C-alpha positions as a printed NumPy array, in Angstrom:
array([[ -0.134,   0.004,  -0.008],
       [  1.335,   2.983,  -0.855],
       [  2.095,   5.413,   1.691],
       [  0.011,   8.806,   1.655],
       [  2.901,  12.248,   2.219],
       [  0.384,  14.805,   2.062],
       [ -1.75 ,  18.211,   0.13 ],
       [  0.403,  19.036,  -2.626],
       [  0.33 ,  21.112,  -5.887],
       [  2.732,  20.043,  -8.808],
       [  4.396,  18.272,  -6.946],
       [  5.476,  20.484,  -4.157],
       [  3.715,  19.689,  -0.604],
       [  0.748,  21.822,   0.538],
       [  0.114,  23.295,   4.117],
       [ -2.032,  20.744,   6.043],
       [ -6.183,  22.026,   5.081],
       [ -8.653,  22.521,   8.54 ],
       [-10.036,  19.033,   9.883],
       [-12.509,  19.439,   7.881],
       [-11.188,  21.626,   5.41 ],
       [-11.837,  19.226,   2.024],
       [-15.029,  18.355,   0.82 ],
       [-15.91 ,  16.717,  -2.875],
       [-18.786,  17.737,  -5.719],
       [-18.637,  14.621,  -8.313],
       [-20.673,  16.697, -11.273],
       [-22.535,  15.269, -13.354],
       [-21.812,  16.549, -17.631],
       [-24.829,  15.508, -19.406],
       [-25.497,  14.532, -23.48 ],
       [-26.174,  17.628, -25.451],
       [-30.141,  15.714, -25.046],
       [-30.387,  15.66 , -21.405],
       [-33.417,  18.059, -20.281],
       [-37.303,  17.434, -19.354],
       [-39.527,  15.885, -21.237],
       [-43.319,  17.354, -21.384],
       [-44.414,  14.68 , -19.026],
       [-41.407,  16.252, -16.662],
       [-39.301,  13.125, -16.18 ],
       [-35.59 ,  13.766, -17.365],
       [-33.678,  12.472, -20.393],
       [-30.347,  12.   , -21.753],
       [-26.882,  10.341, -20.615],
       [-24.656,  11.299, -18.354],
       [-21.511,  11.209, -19.874],
       [-18.122,  12.417, -17.589],
       [-18.065,  12.808, -14.043],
       [-15.792,  15.2  , -13.115],
       [-14.94 ,  16.68 ,  -9.058],
       [-14.125,  20.66 ,  -7.678],
       [-12.512,  19.934,  -3.835],
       [-13.521,  22.315,  -1.57 ],
       [ -9.729,  23.784,   0.67 ],
       [ -9.677,  25.637,   3.294],
       [ -6.738,  26.173,   5.723],
       [ -6.415,  28.178,   9.031],
       [ -3.862,  30.431,  10.086],
       [ -1.55 ,  30.435,   7.981],
       [  1.926,  32.433,   7.82 ],
       [  2.137,  34.719,   4.615],
       [  4.569,  32.258,   3.306],
       [  2.969,  29.495,   2.59 ],
       [ -0.003,  32.413,   1.802],
       [  2.574,  32.962,  -1.436],
       [  2.999,  29.317,  -2.122],
       [ -0.278,  28.348,  -1.968],
       [ -1.081,  31.499,  -4.929],
       [  1.18 ,  30.619,  -6.551],
       [ -0.929,  28.201,  -8.005],
       [ -4.778,  29.663,  -7.018],
       [ -3.97 ,  33.367,  -8.487],
       [ -1.008,  33.001, -10.861],
       [ -3.007,  34.228, -14.49 ],
       [  0.518,  32.584, -15.975],
       [ -1.494,  29.08 , -14.43 ],
       [ -4.527,  28.377, -15.508],
       [ -4.537,  24.598, -14.794],
       [ -2.129,  22.788, -12.152],
       [ -2.195,  19.377, -10.57 ],
       [ -3.542,  18.283,  -7.076],
       [ -2.974,  15.201,  -5.001],
       [ -4.898,  14.496,  -1.992],
       [ -7.095,  11.782,  -0.611],
       [-10.238,  11.501,  -2.239],
       [-13.767,  10.752,  -1.162],
       [-12.338,   6.64 ,  -0.948],
       [ -9.199,   7.381,   1.143],
       [ -6.841,   6.794,  -2.375],
       [ -4.559,   9.201,  -3.228],
       [ -5.514,  10.469,  -6.143],
       [ -4.323,  13.474,  -9.071],
       [ -6.408,  15.64 , -10.906],
       [ -5.726,  18.336, -13.149],
       [ -7.852,  21.74 , -11.673],
       [ -7.818,  25.475, -11.902],
       [ -9.166,  27.931,  -9.22 ],
       [-12.141,  28.937,  -9.038],
       [-11.758,  32.724,  -6.139],
       [-10.526,  32.554,  -3.453],
       [-11.322,  34.277,  -0.623],
       [ -9.07 ,  35.541,   2.569],
       [-10.216,  36.355,   5.822],
       [ -7.002,  37.958,   7.698],
       [ -6.379,  39.072,  10.887],
       [ -7.145,  42.461,  12.3  ],
       [ -3.84 ,  45.124,  12.538],
       [ -4.731,  45.399,  16.172],
       [ -3.876,  42.027,  17.172],
       [ -0.457,  42.821,  15.377],
       [  0.083,  38.851,  13.703],
       [  1.231,  38.292,  10.406],
       [ -0.778,  35.486,   9.912],
       [ -4.285,  34.896,   7.208],
       [ -7.018,  33.52 ,   9.14 ],
       [ -8.157,  31.02 ,   6.448],
       [ -7.83 ,  30.962,   2.763],
       [-10.288,  28.671,   0.569],
       [-10.739,  27.396,  -2.888],
       [-13.009,  25.724,  -5.217],
       [-10.774,  23.481,  -6.947],
       [-12.567,  22.287, -10.389],
       [-11.401,  19.907, -12.517],
       [-10.558,  19.966, -16.051]])
């Protein structure tokens, strides 16, 4: 059995997500003829399943945010590989693009240099 080595973007180690910080959605891609009949029955074929992986991190140092941003907020890198345990606890690699990341930072008056929360959706290509 292979040993799980943690979350990787492009083969590079990333900070560990929060305890409940990885969520998967299996999105169905339907055929062009999919839709509802006049009797409201669904018709069509499922052509593929693609993953949407939602990841969130907490209490990141500035260098960790920069490392993540090299993949999720990089004009020169539209697609990249993410490796992690899937919903069946098997290590899998997906080619993805990043949705719009959100950042929550500590207040300036607390004199902390941490990103309180960072979250992003990774959508399979």
